[in-house]
Structures are given as structure tokens and as C-alpha cells.
């Protein structure tokens, strides 16, 4: 009976160590995923800012094109 209890105790200790190792692994993966999420959000915001900038530049170029065409037509 004592031997059985000792074997069960050792088994439980091994399982505890395994569970702690898995917990640490999961925490590390969680931190990694959060860091990747923050990076992706920053990249998304950067891309949105670049998109808005490109749209503004496009509108500016269209306005300049129309203005130049008007000047060419009126001076011809």
C-alpha cells in the first residue's frame, strides 16, 4: 500500500511539473500572440494613413490636372 501511494505521489508530481511546463508555454505563446496583434494593429494604422495620404495626393493631382487643362483651354 505504501509503495502504491509513493508511485501515485511520484506520478502526481510528474503530472504537476508537466502541467506547469504547459502553462508556461501557453503564457509565452499568449505574450507572443499579443505582441503580434499589436504589431498588426500598428501596421494596419500605418497602411490606413498611407491610403488616406495617397487619396489626398490623388485628389490634389486631379485638381492640378483640371486646373492645367483649364489654363490651356483659356489661353488657347
JSON list of N, CA and C in Angstrom, two decimals:
[
{"chain": "A", "resi": 1, "resn": "UNK", "atom": "N", "xyz": [0.84, -1.20, 0.00]},
{"chain": "A", "resi": 1, "resn": "UNK", "atom": "CA", "xyz": [0.00, 0.00, 0.00]},
{"chain": "A", "resi": 1, "resn": "UNK", "atom": "C", "xyz": [0.87, 1.25, 0.00]},
{"chain": "A", "resi": 2, "resn": "UNK", "atom": "N", "xyz": [1.92, 1.23, 0.79]},
{"chain": "A", "resi": 2, "resn": "UNK", "atom": "CA", "xyz": [2.81, 2.38, 0.84]},
{"chain": "A", "resi": 2, "resn": "UNK", "atom": "C", "xyz": [3.49, 2.59, -0.50]},
{"chain": "A", "resi": 3, "resn": "UNK", "atom": "N", "xyz": [3.90, 1.49, -1.13]},
{"chain": "A", "resi": 3, "resn": "UNK", "atom": "CA", "xyz": [4.55, 1.59, -2.44]},
{"chain": "A", "resi": 3, "resn": "UNK", "atom": "C", "xyz": [3.59, 2.18, -3.46]},
{"chain": "A", "resi": 4, "resn": "UNK", "atom": "N", "xyz": [2.35, 1.75, -3.41]},
{"chain": "A", "resi": 4, "resn": "UNK", "atom": "CA", "xyz": [1.34, 2.29, -4.33]},
{"chain": "A", "resi": 4, "resn": "UNK", "atom": "C", "xyz": [1.16, 3.78, -4.12]},
{"chain": "A", "resi": 5, "resn": "UNK", "atom": "N", "xyz": [1.09, 4.20, -2.87]},
{"chain": "A", "resi": 5, "resn": "UNK", "atom": "CA", "xyz": [0.94, 5.63, -2.58]},
{"chain": "A", "resi": 5, "resn": "UNK", "atom": "C", "xyz": [2.15, 6.43, -3.05]},
{"chain": "A", "resi": 6, "resn": "UNK", "atom": "N", "xyz": [3.33, 5.88, -2.89]},
{"chain": "A", "resi": 6, "resn": "UNK", "atom": "CA", "xyz": [4.54, 6.57, -3.35]},
{"chain": "A", "resi": 6, "resn": "UNK", "atom": "C", "xyz": [4.54, 6.68, -4.86]},
{"chain": "A", "resi": 7, "resn": "UNK", "atom": "N", "xyz": [4.14, 5.61, -5.54]},
{"chain": "A", "resi": 7, "resn": "UNK", "atom": "CA", "xyz": [4.07, 5.65, -7.01]},
{"chain": "A", "resi": 7, "resn": "UNK", "atom": "C", "xyz": [3.05, 6.69, -7.46]},
{"chain": "A", "resi": 8, "resn": "UNK", "atom": "N", "xyz": [1.90, 6.74, -6.80]},
{"chain": "A", "resi": 8, "resn": "UNK", "atom": "CA", "xyz": [0.89, 7.73, -7.15]},
{"chain": "A", "resi": 8, "resn": "UNK", "atom": "C", "xyz": [1.40, 9.14, -6.88]},
{"chain": "A", "resi": 9, "resn": "UNK", "atom": "N", "xyz": [2.14, 9.31, -5.78]},
{"chain": "A", "resi": 9, "resn": "UNK", "atom": "CA", "xyz": [2.69, 10.63, -5.46]},
{"chain": "A", "resi": 9, "resn": "UNK", "atom": "C", "xyz": [3.68, 11.07, -6.53]},
{"chain": "A", "resi": 10, "resn": "UNK", "atom": "N", "xyz": [4.57, 10.17, -6.92]},
{"chain": "A", "resi": 10, "resn": "UNK", "atom": "CA", "xyz": [5.53, 10.50, -7.97]},
{"chain": "A", "resi": 10, "resn": "UNK", "atom": "C", "xyz": [4.82, 10.81, -9.28]},
{"chain": "A", "resi": 11, "resn": "UNK", "atom": "N", "xyz": [3.79, 10.03, -9.59]},
{"chain": "A", "resi": 11, "resn": "UNK", "atom": "CA", "xyz": [3.03, 10.28, -10.81]},
{"chain": "A", "resi": 11, "resn": "UNK", "atom": "C", "xyz": [2.37, 11.65, -10.76]},
{"chain": "A", "resi": 12, "resn": "UNK", "atom": "N", "xyz": [1.80, 12.00, -9.63]},
{"chain": "A", "resi": 12, "resn": "UNK", "atom": "CA", "xyz": [1.16, 13.31, -9.49]},
{"chain": "A", "resi": 12, "resn": "UNK", "atom": "C", "xyz": [2.17, 14.44, -9.60]},
{"chain": "A", "resi": 13, "resn": "UNK", "atom": "N", "xyz": [3.36, 14.24, -9.04]},
{"chain": "A", "resi": 13, "resn": "UNK", "atom": "CA", "xyz": [4.39, 15.28, -9.14]},
{"chain": "A", "resi": 13, "resn": "UNK", "atom": "C", "xyz": [4.82, 15.46, -10.59]},
{"chain": "A", "resi": 14, "resn": "UNK", "atom": "N", "xyz": [4.99, 14.35, -11.30]},
{"chain": "A", "resi": 14, "resn": "UNK", "atom": "CA", "xyz": [5.35, 14.44, -12.72]},
{"chain": "A", "resi": 14, "resn": "UNK", "atom": "C", "xyz": [4.27, 15.15, -13.51]},
{"chain": "A", "resi": 15, "resn": "UNK", "atom": "N", "xyz": [3.02, 14.82, -13.23]},
{"chain": "A", "resi": 15, "resn": "UNK", "atom": "CA", "xyz": [1.92, 15.49, -13.93]},
{"chain": "A", "resi": 15, "resn": "UNK", "atom": "C", "xyz": [1.89, 16.98, -13.58]},
{"chain": "A", "resi": 16, "resn": "UNK", "atom": "N", "xyz": [2.17, 17.32, -12.34]},
{"chain": "A", "resi": 16, "resn": "UNK", "atom": "CA", "xyz": [2.19, 18.72, -11.93]},
{"chain": "A", "resi": 16, "resn": "UNK", "atom": "C", "xyz": [3.27, 19.48, -12.67]},
{"chain": "A", "resi": 17, "resn": "UNK", "atom": "N", "xyz": [4.47, 18.89, -12.74]},
{"chain": "A", "resi": 17, "resn": "UNK", "atom": "CA", "xyz": [5.56, 19.54, -13.46]},
{"chain": "A", "resi": 17, "resn": "UNK", "atom": "C", "xyz": [5.20, 19.71, -14.94]},
{"chain": "A", "resi": 18, "resn": "UNK", "atom": "N", "xyz": [4.58, 18.68, -15.51]},
{"chain": "A", "resi": 18, "resn": "UNK", "atom": "CA", "xyz": [4.17, 18.76, -16.91]},
{"chain": "A", "resi": 18, "resn": "UNK", "atom": "C", "xyz": [3.15, 19.87, -17.11]},
{"chain": "A", "resi": 19, "resn": "UNK", "atom": "N", "xyz": [2.19, 19.96, -16.21]},
{"chain": "A", "resi": 19, "resn": "UNK", "atom": "CA", "xyz": [1.16, 20.99, -16.32]},
{"chain": "A", "resi": 19, "resn": "UNK", "atom": "C", "xyz": [1.76, 22.39, -16.16]},
{"chain": "A", "resi": 20, "resn": "UNK", "atom": "N", "xyz": [2.71, 22.54, -15.26]},
{"chain": "A", "resi": 20, "resn": "UNK", "atom": "CA", "xyz": [3.36, 23.84, -15.09]},
{"chain": "A", "resi": 20, "resn": "UNK", "atom": "C", "xyz": [4.13, 24.21, -16.36]},
{"chain": "A", "resi": 21, "resn": "UNK", "atom": "N", "xyz": [4.82, 23.23, -16.94]},
{"chain": "A", "resi": 21, "resn": "UNK", "atom": "CA", "xyz": [5.55, 23.49, -18.18]},
{"chain": "A", "resi": 21, "resn": "UNK", "atom": "C", "xyz": [4.60, 23.90, -19.30]},
{"chain": "A", "resi": 22, "resn": "UNK", "atom": "N", "xyz": [3.47, 23.21, -19.39]},
{"chain": "A", "resi": 22, "resn": "UNK", "atom": "CA", "xyz": [2.48, 23.57, -20.41]},
{"chain": "A", "resi": 22, "resn": "UNK", "atom": "C", "xyz": [1.91, 24.96, -20.14]},
{"chain": "A", "resi": 23, "resn": "UNK", "atom": "N", "xyz": [1.69, 25.30, -18.88]},
{"chain": "A", "resi": 23, "resn": "UNK", "atom": "CA", "xyz": [1.18, 26.62, -18.54]},
{"chain": "A", "resi": 23, "resn": "UNK", "atom": "C", "xyz": [2.17, 27.70, -18.95]},
{"chain": "A", "resi": 24, "resn": "UNK", "atom": "N", "xyz": [3.44, 27.48, -18.65]},
{"chain": "A", "resi": 24, "resn": "UNK", "atom": "CA", "xyz": [4.46, 28.46, -19.04]},
{"chain": "A", "resi": 24, "resn": "UNK", "atom": "C", "xyz": [4.51, 28.60, -20.56]},
{"chain": "A", "resi": 25, "resn": "UNK", "atom": "N", "xyz": [4.43, 27.47, -21.26]},
{"chain": "A", "resi": 25, "resn": "UNK", "atom": "CA", "xyz": [4.42, 27.51, -22.72]},
{"chain": "A", "resi": 25, "resn": "UNK", "atom": "C", "xyz": [3.22, 28.30, -23.23]},
{"chain": "A", "resi": 26, "resn": "UNK", "atom": "N", "xyz": [2.06, 28.08, -22.65]},
{"chain": "A", "resi": 26, "resn": "UNK", "atom": "CA", "xyz": [0.86, 28.80, -23.08]},
{"chain": "A", "resi": 26, "resn": "UNK", "atom": "C", "xyz": [0.97, 30.29, -22.79]},
{"chain": "A", "resi": 27, "resn": "UNK", "atom": "N", "xyz": [1.56, 30.66, -21.67]},
{"chain": "A", "resi": 27, "resn": "UNK", "atom": "CA", "xyz": [1.74, 32.08, -21.35]},
{"chain": "A", "resi": 27, "resn": "UNK", "atom": "C", "xyz": [2.69, 32.72, -22.35]},
{"chain": "A", "resi": 28, "resn": "UNK", "atom": "N", "xyz": [3.78, 32.02, -22.68]},
{"chain": "A", "resi": 28, "resn": "UNK", "atom": "CA", "xyz": [4.71, 32.56, -23.67]},
{"chain": "A", "resi": 28, "resn": "UNK", "atom": "C", "xyz": [4.03, 32.73, -25.02]},
{"chain": "A", "resi": 29, "resn": "UNK", "atom": "N", "xyz": [3.25, 31.74, -25.42]},
{"chain": "A", "resi": 29, "resn": "UNK", "atom": "CA", "xyz": [2.52, 31.85, -26.68]},
{"chain": "A", "resi": 29, "resn": "UNK", "atom": "C", "xyz": [1.52, 33.00, -26.64]},
{"chain": "A", "resi": 30, "resn": "UNK", "atom": "N", "xyz": [0.87, 33.20, -25.50]},
{"chain": "A", "resi": 30, "resn": "UNK", "atom": "CA", "xyz": [-0.08, 34.30, -25.38]},
{"chain": "A", "resi": 30, "resn": "UNK", "atom": "C", "xyz": [0.61, 35.64, -25.52]},
{"chain": "A", "resi": 31, "resn": "UNK", "atom": "N", "xyz": [1.75, 35.78, -24.85]},
{"chain": "A", "resi": 31, "resn": "UNK", "atom": "CA", "xyz": [2.50, 37.04, -24.95]},
{"chain": "A", "resi": 31, "resn": "UNK", "atom": "C", "xyz": [2.95, 37.27, -26.39]},
{"chain": "A", "resi": 32, "resn": "UNK", "atom": "N", "xyz": [3.41, 36.19, -27.04]},
{"chain": "A", "resi": 32, "resn": "UNK", "atom": "CA", "xyz": [3.83, 36.31, -28.44]},
{"chain": "A", "resi": 32, "resn": "UNK", "atom": "C", "xyz": [2.66, 36.73, -29.32]},
{"chain": "A", "resi": 33, "resn": "UNK", "atom": "N", "xyz": [1.51, 36.12, -29.11]},
{"chain": "A", "resi": 33, "resn": "UNK", "atom": "CA", "xyz": [0.33, 36.47, -29.91]},
{"chain": "A", "resi": 33, "resn": "UNK", "atom": "C", "xyz": [-0.11, 37.90, -29.67]},
{"chain": "A", "resi": 34, "resn": "UNK", "atom": "N", "xyz": [-0.04, 38.36, -28.43]},
{"chain": "A", "resi": 34, "resn": "UNK", "atom": "CA", "xyz": [-0.41, 39.75, -28.15]},
{"chain": "A", "resi": 34, "resn": "UNK", "atom": "C", "xyz": [0.56, 40.70, -28.84]},
{"chain": "A", "resi": 35, "resn": "UNK", "atom": "N", "xyz": [1.86, 40.37, -28.80]},
{"chain": "A", "resi": 35, "resn": "UNK", "atom": "CA", "xyz": [2.85, 41.22, -29.47]},
{"chain": "A", "resi": 35, "resn": "UNK", "atom": "C", "xyz": [2.59, 41.26, -30.97]},
{"chain": "A", "resi": 36, "resn": "UNK", "atom": "N", "xyz": [2.28, 40.10, -31.55]},
{"chain": "A", "resi": 36, "resn": "UNK", "atom": "CA", "xyz": [1.97, 40.06, -32.98]},
{"chain": "A", "resi": 36, "resn": "UNK", "atom": "C", "xyz": [0.70, 40.86, -33.29]},
{"chain": "A", "resi": 37, "resn": "UNK", "atom": "N", "xyz": [-0.28, 40.79, -32.40]},
{"chain": "A", "resi": 37, "resn": "UNK", "atom": "CA", "xyz": [-1.51, 41.54, -32.60]},
{"chain": "A", "resi": 37, "resn": "UNK", "atom": "C", "xyz": [-1.24, 43.04, -32.58]},
{"chain": "A", "resi": 38, "resn": "UNK", "atom": "N", "xyz": [-0.44, 43.48, -31.61]},
{"chain": "A", "resi": 38, "resn": "UNK", "atom": "CA", "xyz": [-0.10, 44.90, -31.54]},
{"chain": "A", "resi": 38, "resn": "UNK", "atom": "C", "xyz": [0.65, 45.33, -32.80]},
{"chain": "A", "resi": 39, "resn": "UNK", "atom": "N", "xyz": [1.57, 44.48, -33.25]},
{"chain": "A", "resi": 39, "resn": "UNK", "atom": "CA", "xyz": [2.31, 44.79, -34.48]},
{"chain": "A", "resi": 39, "resn": "UNK", "atom": "C", "xyz": [1.37, 44.90, -35.67]},
{"chain": "A", "resi": 40, "resn": "UNK", "atom": "N", "xyz": [0.43, 43.97, -35.76]},
{"chain": "A", "resi": 40, "resn": "UNK", "atom": "CA", "xyz": [-0.52, 44.01, -36.87]},
{"chain": "A", "resi": 40, "resn": "UNK", "atom": "C", "xyz": [-1.41, 45.25, -36.81]},
{"chain": "A", "resi": 41, "resn": "UNK", "atom": "N", "xyz": [-1.82, 45.65, -35.62]},
{"chain": "A", "resi": 41, "resn": "UNK", "atom": "CA", "xyz": [-2.64, 46.85, -35.49]},
{"chain": "A", "resi": 41, "resn": "UNK", "atom": "C", "xyz": [-1.85, 48.08, -35.91]},
{"chain": "A", "resi": 42, "resn": "UNK", "atom": "N", "xyz": [-0.58, 48.14, -35.49]},
{"chain": "A", "resi": 42, "resn": "UNK", "atom": "CA", "xyz": [0.26, 49.28, -35.89]},
{"chain": "A", "resi": 42, "resn": "UNK", "atom": "C", "xyz": [0.42, 49.31, -37.41]},
{"chain": "A", "resi": 43, "resn": "UNK", "atom": "N", "xyz": [0.66, 48.13, -38.00]},
{"chain": "A", "resi": 43, "resn": "UNK", "atom": "CA", "xyz": [0.79, 48.07, -39.46]},
{"chain": "A", "resi": 43, "resn": "UNK", "atom": "C", "xyz": [-0.51, 48.47, -40.14]},
{"chain": "A", "resi": 44, "resn": "UNK", "atom": "N", "xyz": [-1.65, 48.07, -39.57]},
{"chain": "A", "resi": 44, "resn": "UNK", "atom": "CA", "xyz": [-2.94, 48.43, -40.15]},
{"chain": "A", "resi": 44, "resn": "UNK", "atom": "C", "xyz": [-3.14, 49.94, -40.11]},
{"chain": "A", "resi": 45, "resn": "UNK", "atom": "N", "xyz": [-2.84, 50.55, -38.97]},
{"chain": "A", "resi": 45, "resn": "UNK", "atom": "CA", "xyz": [-2.98, 52.01, -38.85]},
{"chain": "A", "resi": 45, "resn": "UNK", "atom": "C", "xyz": [-2.06, 52.70, -39.84]},
{"chain": "A", "resi": 46, "resn": "UNK", "atom": "N", "xyz": [-0.83, 52.20, -39.95]},
{"chain": "A", "resi": 46, "resn": "UNK", "atom": "CA", "xyz": [0.12, 52.78, -40.90]},
{"chain": "A", "resi": 46, "resn": "UNK", "atom": "C", "xyz": [-0.41, 52.68, -42.32]},
{"chain": "A", "resi": 47, "resn": "UNK", "atom": "N", "xyz": [-0.96, 51.53, -42.67]},
{"chain": "A", "resi": 47, "resn": "UNK", "atom": "CA", "xyz": [-1.50, 51.36, -44.02]},
{"chain": "A", "resi": 47, "resn": "UNK", "atom": "C", "xyz": [-2.69, 52.27, -44.27]},
{"chain": "A", "resi": 48, "resn": "UNK", "atom": "N", "xyz": [-3.54, 52.46, -43.27]},
{"chain": "A", "resi": 48, "resn": "UNK", "atom": "CA", "xyz": [-4.68, 53.36, -43.43]},
{"chain": "A", "resi": 48, "resn": "UNK", "atom": "C", "xyz": [-4.20, 54.79, -43.63]},
{"chain": "A", "resi": 49, "resn": "UNK", "atom": "N", "xyz": [-3.19, 55.19, -42.85]},
{"chain": "A", "resi": 49, "resn": "UNK", "atom": "CA", "xyz": [-2.64, 56.55, -43.01]},
{"chain": "A", "resi": 49, "resn": "UNK", "atom": "C", "xyz": [-2.05, 56.72, -44.40]},
{"chain": "A", "resi": 50, "resn": "UNK", "atom": "N", "xyz": [-1.31, 55.71, -44.86]},
{"chain": "A", "resi": 50, "resn": "UNK", "atom": "CA", "xyz": [-0.74, 55.79, -46.21]},
{"chain": "A", "resi": 50, "resn": "UNK", "atom": "C", "xyz": [-1.84, 55.83, -47.26]},
{"chain": "A", "resi": 51, "resn": "UNK", "atom": "N", "xyz": [-2.91, 55.08, -47.05]},
{"chain": "A", "resi": 51, "resn": "UNK", "atom": "CA", "xyz": [-4.02, 55.09, -48.00]},
{"chain": "A", "resi": 51, "resn": "UNK", "atom": "C", "xyz": [-4.66, 56.47, -48.07]},
{"chain": "A", "resi": 52, "resn": "UNK", "atom": "N", "xyz": [-4.91, 57.07, -46.91]},
{"chain": "A", "resi": 52, "resn": "UNK", "atom": "CA", "xyz": [-5.50, 58.41, -46.88]},
{"chain": "A", "resi": 52, "resn": "UNK", "atom": "C", "xyz": [-4.57, 59.41, -47.56]},
{"chain": "A", "resi": 53, "resn": "UNK", "atom": "N", "xyz": [-3.27, 59.28, -47.28]},
{"chain": "A", "resi": 53, "resn": "UNK", "atom": "CA", "xyz": [-2.31, 60.18, -47.91]},
{"chain": "A", "resi": 53, "resn": "UNK", "atom": "C", "xyz": [-2.33, 60.03, -49.43]},
{"chain": "A", "resi": 54, "resn": "UNK", "atom": "N", "xyz": [-2.39, 58.79, -49.89]},
{"chain": "A", "resi": 54, "resn": "UNK", "atom": "CA", "xyz": [-2.43, 58.56, -51.34]},
{"chain": "A", "resi": 54, "resn": "UNK", "atom": "C", "xyz": [-3.71, 59.11, -51.96]},
{"chain": "A", "resi": 55, "resn": "UNK", "atom": "N", "xyz": [-4.83, 58.98, -51.27]},
{"chain": "A", "resi": 55, "resn": "UNK", "atom": "CA", "xyz": [-6.08, 59.53, -51.79]},
{"chain": "A", "resi": 55, "resn": "UNK", "atom": "C", "xyz": [-6.00, 61.05, -51.86]},
{"chain": "A", "resi": 56, "resn": "UNK", "atom": "N", "xyz": [-5.44, 61.67, -50.82]},
{"chain": "A", "resi": 56, "resn": "UNK", "atom": "CA", "xyz": [-5.29, 63.13, -50.84]},
{"chain": "A", "resi": 56, "resn": "UNK", "atom": "C", "xyz": [-4.39, 63.55, -51.99]},
{"chain": "A", "resi": 57, "resn": "UNK", "atom": "N", "xyz": [-3.28, 62.83, -52.18]},
{"chain": "A", "resi": 57, "resn": "UNK", "atom": "CA", "xyz": [-2.39, 63.15, -53.29]},
{"chain": "A", "resi": 57, "resn": "UNK", "atom": "C", "xyz": [-3.08, 62.96, -54.63]},
{"chain": "A", "resi": 58, "resn": "UNK", "atom": "N", "xyz": [-3.91, 61.92, -54.74]},
{"chain": "A", "resi": 58, "resn": "UNK", "atom": "CA", "xyz": [-4.64, 61.67, -55.98]},
{"chain": "A", "resi": 58, "resn": "UNK", "atom": "C", "xyz": [-5.61, 62.82, -56.27]},
{"chain": "A", "resi": 59, "resn": "UNK", "atom": "N", "xyz": [-6.36, 63.24, -55.26]},
{"chain": "A", "resi": 59, "resn": "UNK", "atom": "CA", "xyz": [-7.30, 64.35, -55.44]},
{"chain": "A", "resi": 59, "resn": "UNK", "atom": "C", "xyz": [-6.53, 65.62, -55.82]},
{"chain": "A", "resi": 60, "resn": "UNK", "atom": "N", "xyz": [-5.40, 65.85, -55.16]},
{"chain": "A", "resi": 60, "resn": "UNK", "atom": "CA", "xyz": [-4.59, 67.03, -55.48]},
{"chain": "A", "resi": 60, "resn": "UNK", "atom": "C", "xyz": [-4.13, 66.98, -56.93]},
{"chain": "A", "resi": 61, "resn": "UNK", "atom": "N", "xyz": [-3.68, 65.81, -57.36]},
{"chain": "A", "resi": 61, "resn": "UNK", "atom": "CA", "xyz": [-3.22, 65.69, -58.75]},
{"chain": "A", "resi": 61, "resn": "UNK", "atom": "C", "xyz": [-4.36, 65.90, -59.74]},
{"chain": "A", "resi": 62, "resn": "UNK", "atom": "N", "xyz": [-5.54, 65.41, -59.43]},
{"chain": "A", "resi": 62, "resn": "UNK", "atom": "CA", "xyz": [-6.69, 65.61, -60.31]},
{"chain": "A", "resi": 62, "resn": "UNK", "atom": "C", "xyz": [-7.04, 67.09, -60.38]},
{"chain": "A", "resi": 63, "resn": "UNK", "atom": "N", "xyz": [-7.02, 67.77, -59.24]},
{"chain": "A", "resi": 63, "resn": "UNK", "atom": "CA", "xyz": [-7.32, 69.21, -59.23]},
{"chain": "A", "resi": 63, "resn": "UNK", "atom": "C", "xyz": [-6.28, 69.96, -60.06]},
{"chain": "A", "resi": 64, "resn": "UNK", "atom": "N", "xyz": [-5.01, 69.61, -59.89]},
{"chain": "A", "resi": 64, "resn": "UNK", "atom": "CA", "xyz": [-3.97, 70.27, -60.68]},
{"chain": "A", "resi": 64, "resn": "UNK", "atom": "C", "xyz": [-4.14, 69.98, -62.16]},
{"chain": "A", "resi": 65, "resn": "UNK", "atom": "N", "xyz": [-4.54, 68.75, -62.50]},
{"chain": "A", "resi": 65, "resn": "UNK", "atom": "CA", "xyz": [-4.75, 68.40, -63.91]},
{"chain": "A", "resi": 65, "resn": "UNK", "atom": "C", "xyz": [-5.89, 69.22, -64.50]},
{"chain": "A", "resi": 66, "resn": "UNK", "atom": "N", "xyz": [-6.99, 69.32, -63.76]},
{"chain": "A", "resi": 66, "resn": "UNK", "atom": "CA", "xyz": [-8.13, 70.11, -64.23]},
{"chain": "A", "resi": 66, "resn": "UNK", "atom": "C", "xyz": [-7.73, 71.57, -64.37]},
{"chain": "A", "resi": 67, "resn": "UNK", "atom": "N", "xyz": [-6.99, 72.08, -63.39]},
{"chain": "A", "resi": 67, "resn": "UNK", "atom": "CA", "xyz": [-6.55, 73.48, -63.45]},
{"chain": "A", "resi": 67, "resn": "UNK", "atom": "C", "xyz": [-5.66, 73.71, -64.67]},
{"chain": "A", "resi": 68, "resn": "UNK", "atom": "N", "xyz": [-4.73, 72.81, -64.91]},
{"chain": "A", "resi": 68, "resn": "UNK", "atom": "CA", "xyz": [-3.85, 72.96, -66.07]},
{"chain": "A", "resi": 68, "resn": "UNK", "atom": "C", "xyz": [-4.63, 72.89, -67.37]},
{"chain": "A", "resi": 69, "resn": "UNK", "atom": "N", "xyz": [-5.59, 71.99, -67.44]},
{"chain": "A", "resi": 69, "resn": "UNK", "atom": "CA", "xyz": [-6.41, 71.89, -68.65]},
{"chain": "A", "resi": 69, "resn": "UNK", "atom": "C", "xyz": [-7.21, 73.18, -68.86]},
{"chain": "A", "resi": 70, "resn": "UNK", "atom": "N", "xyz": [-7.74, 73.74, -67.77]},
{"chain": "A", "resi": 70, "resn": "UNK", "atom": "CA", "xyz": [-8.49, 75.00, -67.87]},
{"chain": "A", "resi": 70, "resn": "UNK", "atom": "C", "xyz": [-7.59, 76.12, -68.36]},
{"chain": "A", "resi": 71, "resn": "UNK", "atom": "N", "xyz": [-6.37, 76.17, -67.83]},
{"chain": "A", "resi": 71, "resn": "UNK", "atom": "CA", "xyz": [-5.43, 77.21, -68.26]},
{"chain": "A", "resi": 71, "resn": "UNK", "atom": "C", "xyz": [-5.09, 77.05, -69.73]},
{"chain": "A", "resi": 72, "resn": "UNK", "atom": "N", "xyz": [-4.88, 75.81, -70.16]},
{"chain": "A", "resi": 72, "resn": "UNK", "atom": "CA", "xyz": [-4.56, 75.57, -71.57]},
{"chain": "A", "resi": 72, "resn": "UNK", "atom": "C", "xyz": [-5.72, 75.98, -72.46]},
{"chain": "A", "resi": 73, "resn": "UNK", "atom": "N", "xyz": [-6.94, 75.65, -72.06]},
{"chain": "A", "resi": 73, "resn": "UNK", "atom": "CA", "xyz": [-8.11, 75.98, -72.88]},
{"chain": "A", "resi": 73, "resn": "UNK", "atom": "C", "xyz": [-8.33, 77.48, -72.93]},
{"chain": "A", "resi": 74, "resn": "UNK", "atom": "N", "xyz": [-8.17, 78.16, -71.78]},
{"chain": "A", "resi": 74, "resn": "UNK", "atom": "CA", "xyz": [-8.46, 79.59, -71.74]},
{"chain": "A", "resi": 74, "resn": "UNK", "atom": "C", "xyz": [-7.38, 80.40, -72.43]},
{"chain": "A", "resi": 75, "resn": "UNK", "atom": "N", "xyz": [-6.15, 79.92, -72.46]},
{"chain": "A", "resi": 75, "resn": "UNK", "atom": "CA", "xyz": [-5.07, 80.68, -73.10]},
{"chain": "A", "resi": 75, "resn": "UNK", "atom": "C", "xyz": [-4.94, 80.36, -74.58]},
{"chain": "A", "resi": 76, "resn": "UNK", "atom": "N", "xyz": [-5.64, 79.33, -75.04]},
{"chain": "A", "resi": 76, "resn": "UNK", "atom": "CA", "xyz": [-5.50, 78.96, -76.45]},
{"chain": "A", "resi": 76, "resn": "UNK", "atom": "C", "xyz": [-6.25, 79.94, -77.34]}
]
